Each structure stands twice: as C-alpha cells, then as structure tokens.
Tab-separated table of C-alpha atoms in Angstrom:
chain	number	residue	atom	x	y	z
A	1	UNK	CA	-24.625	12.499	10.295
A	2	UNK	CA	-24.503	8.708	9.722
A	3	UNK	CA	-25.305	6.605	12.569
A	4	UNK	CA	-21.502	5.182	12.562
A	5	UNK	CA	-20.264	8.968	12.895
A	6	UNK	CA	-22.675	9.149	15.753
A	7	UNK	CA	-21.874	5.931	17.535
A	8	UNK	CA	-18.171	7.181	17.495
A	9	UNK	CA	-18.549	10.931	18.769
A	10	UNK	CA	-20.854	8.838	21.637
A	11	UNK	CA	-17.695	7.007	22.112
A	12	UNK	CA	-15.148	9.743	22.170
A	13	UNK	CA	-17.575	11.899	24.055
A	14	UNK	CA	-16.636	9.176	26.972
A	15	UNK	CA	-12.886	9.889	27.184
A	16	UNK	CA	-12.743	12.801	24.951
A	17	UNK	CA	-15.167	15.504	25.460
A	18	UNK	CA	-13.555	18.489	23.665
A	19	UNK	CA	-12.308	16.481	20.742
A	20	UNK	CA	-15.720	15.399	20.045
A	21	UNK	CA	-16.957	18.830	20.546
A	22	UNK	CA	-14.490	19.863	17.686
A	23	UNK	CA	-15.853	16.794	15.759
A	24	UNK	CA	-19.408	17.570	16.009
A	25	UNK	CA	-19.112	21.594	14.935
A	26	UNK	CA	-17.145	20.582	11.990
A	27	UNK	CA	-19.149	21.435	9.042
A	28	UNK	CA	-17.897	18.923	6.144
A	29	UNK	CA	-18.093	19.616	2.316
A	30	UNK	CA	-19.882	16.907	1.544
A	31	UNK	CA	-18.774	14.857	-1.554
A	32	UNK	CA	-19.128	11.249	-0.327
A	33	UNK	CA	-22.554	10.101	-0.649
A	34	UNK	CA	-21.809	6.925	1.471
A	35	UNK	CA	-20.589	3.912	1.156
A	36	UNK	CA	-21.068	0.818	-1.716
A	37	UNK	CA	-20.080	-2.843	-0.687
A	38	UNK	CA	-17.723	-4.134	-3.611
A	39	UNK	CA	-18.187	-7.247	-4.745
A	40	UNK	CA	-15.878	-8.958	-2.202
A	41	UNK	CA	-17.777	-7.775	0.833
A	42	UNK	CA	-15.286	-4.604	1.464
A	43	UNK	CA	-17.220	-1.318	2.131
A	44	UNK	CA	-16.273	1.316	-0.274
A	45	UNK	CA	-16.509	5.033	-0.284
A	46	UNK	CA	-18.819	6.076	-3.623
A	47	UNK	CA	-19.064	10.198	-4.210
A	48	UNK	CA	-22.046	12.191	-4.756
A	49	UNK	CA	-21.881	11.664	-8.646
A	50	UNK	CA	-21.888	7.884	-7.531
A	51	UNK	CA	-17.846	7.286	-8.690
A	52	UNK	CA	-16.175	5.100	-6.357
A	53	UNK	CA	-12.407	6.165	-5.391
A	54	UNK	CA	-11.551	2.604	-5.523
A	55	UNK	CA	-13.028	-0.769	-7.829
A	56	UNK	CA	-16.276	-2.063	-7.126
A	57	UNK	CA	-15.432	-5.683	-7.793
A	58	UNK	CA	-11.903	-5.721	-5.995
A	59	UNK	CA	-10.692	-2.742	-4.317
A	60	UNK	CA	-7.481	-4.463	-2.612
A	61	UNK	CA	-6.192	-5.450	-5.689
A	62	UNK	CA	-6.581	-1.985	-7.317
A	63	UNK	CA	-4.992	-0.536	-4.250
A	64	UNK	CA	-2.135	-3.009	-4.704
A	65	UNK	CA	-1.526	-2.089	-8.862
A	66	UNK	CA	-1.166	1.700	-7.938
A	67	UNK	CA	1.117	1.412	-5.366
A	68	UNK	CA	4.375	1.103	-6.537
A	69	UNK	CA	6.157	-2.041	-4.608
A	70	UNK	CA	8.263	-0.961	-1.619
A	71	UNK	CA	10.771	-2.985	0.748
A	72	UNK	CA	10.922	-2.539	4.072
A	73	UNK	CA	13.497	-2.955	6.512
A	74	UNK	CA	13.037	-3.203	10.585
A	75	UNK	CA	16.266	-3.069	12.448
A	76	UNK	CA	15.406	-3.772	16.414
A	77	UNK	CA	17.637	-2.762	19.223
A	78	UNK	CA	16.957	-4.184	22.686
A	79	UNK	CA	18.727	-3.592	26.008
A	80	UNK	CA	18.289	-4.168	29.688
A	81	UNK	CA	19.706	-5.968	32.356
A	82	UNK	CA	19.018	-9.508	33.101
A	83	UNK	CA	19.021	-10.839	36.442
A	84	UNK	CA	21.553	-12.984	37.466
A	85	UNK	CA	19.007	-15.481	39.101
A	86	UNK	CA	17.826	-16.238	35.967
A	87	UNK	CA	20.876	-17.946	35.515
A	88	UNK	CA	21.452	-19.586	38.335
C-alpha cells in the first residue's frame, strides 16, 4: 500500500468504516508500478513494464487529441416563489 492509499482509508475510516473495510481486503492485480511526474509537473500513472498510459512530456494535450471534440449543452430550469416584500 502507498502511503496516499493509506492516508485515504485513514480518512474514510472516519466517516466510512465499512467502505474502508471493503477497501482495505481488496486484493488488487497489480500492474501500475506507481506514478512518473511528466514533464509539466502532472503525476502520471507508469505500469510495471514502465509504459505510461498517457505522454510523459504533456499528458493533457494527449488526452485532448484522443478525445474526439464534443458540444455540450446545459438547459436550466428554476422555480419558486418570490416574496412579495421583495418588491415592495
């Protein structure tokens, strides 16, 4: 376990006892080695045969070029009553 992983299940153990229970019997397979800091500062996930999932030099820009470009649209509906003393 990596000090970060047990900072967190200290954390969860606070609110979230049986969850972090779960957490800490969880066996896991074990194919990230760690982490790599790219060359823009980001911390990177790197396997155990030392391949990184994303670039070393700039993974936000990597990320960017495989996802294809999506627009989004946000539609908001509000209601309530307003008090009439408000406009008074």
């Amino acid at each position: 376990m990596t000090n970060v992983f047990k900072k967190n299940i200290r954390a969860l153990r606070m609110r979230y006892q049986d969850i972090a229970l779960t957490l800490e019997r969880t066996h896991s397979n074990g194919i990230y080695a760690g982490t790599l800091t790219a060359h823009t500062g980001e911390n990177i996930p790197f396997f155990r045969n030392n391949r990184t999932l994303h670039s070393r030099y700039n993974p936000w820009i990597e990320a960017e070029r495989t996802l294809p470009a999506q627009h989004a649209s946000f539609f908001f509906v509000a209601s309530g009553q307003v008090s009439t003393s408000v406009f008074s």
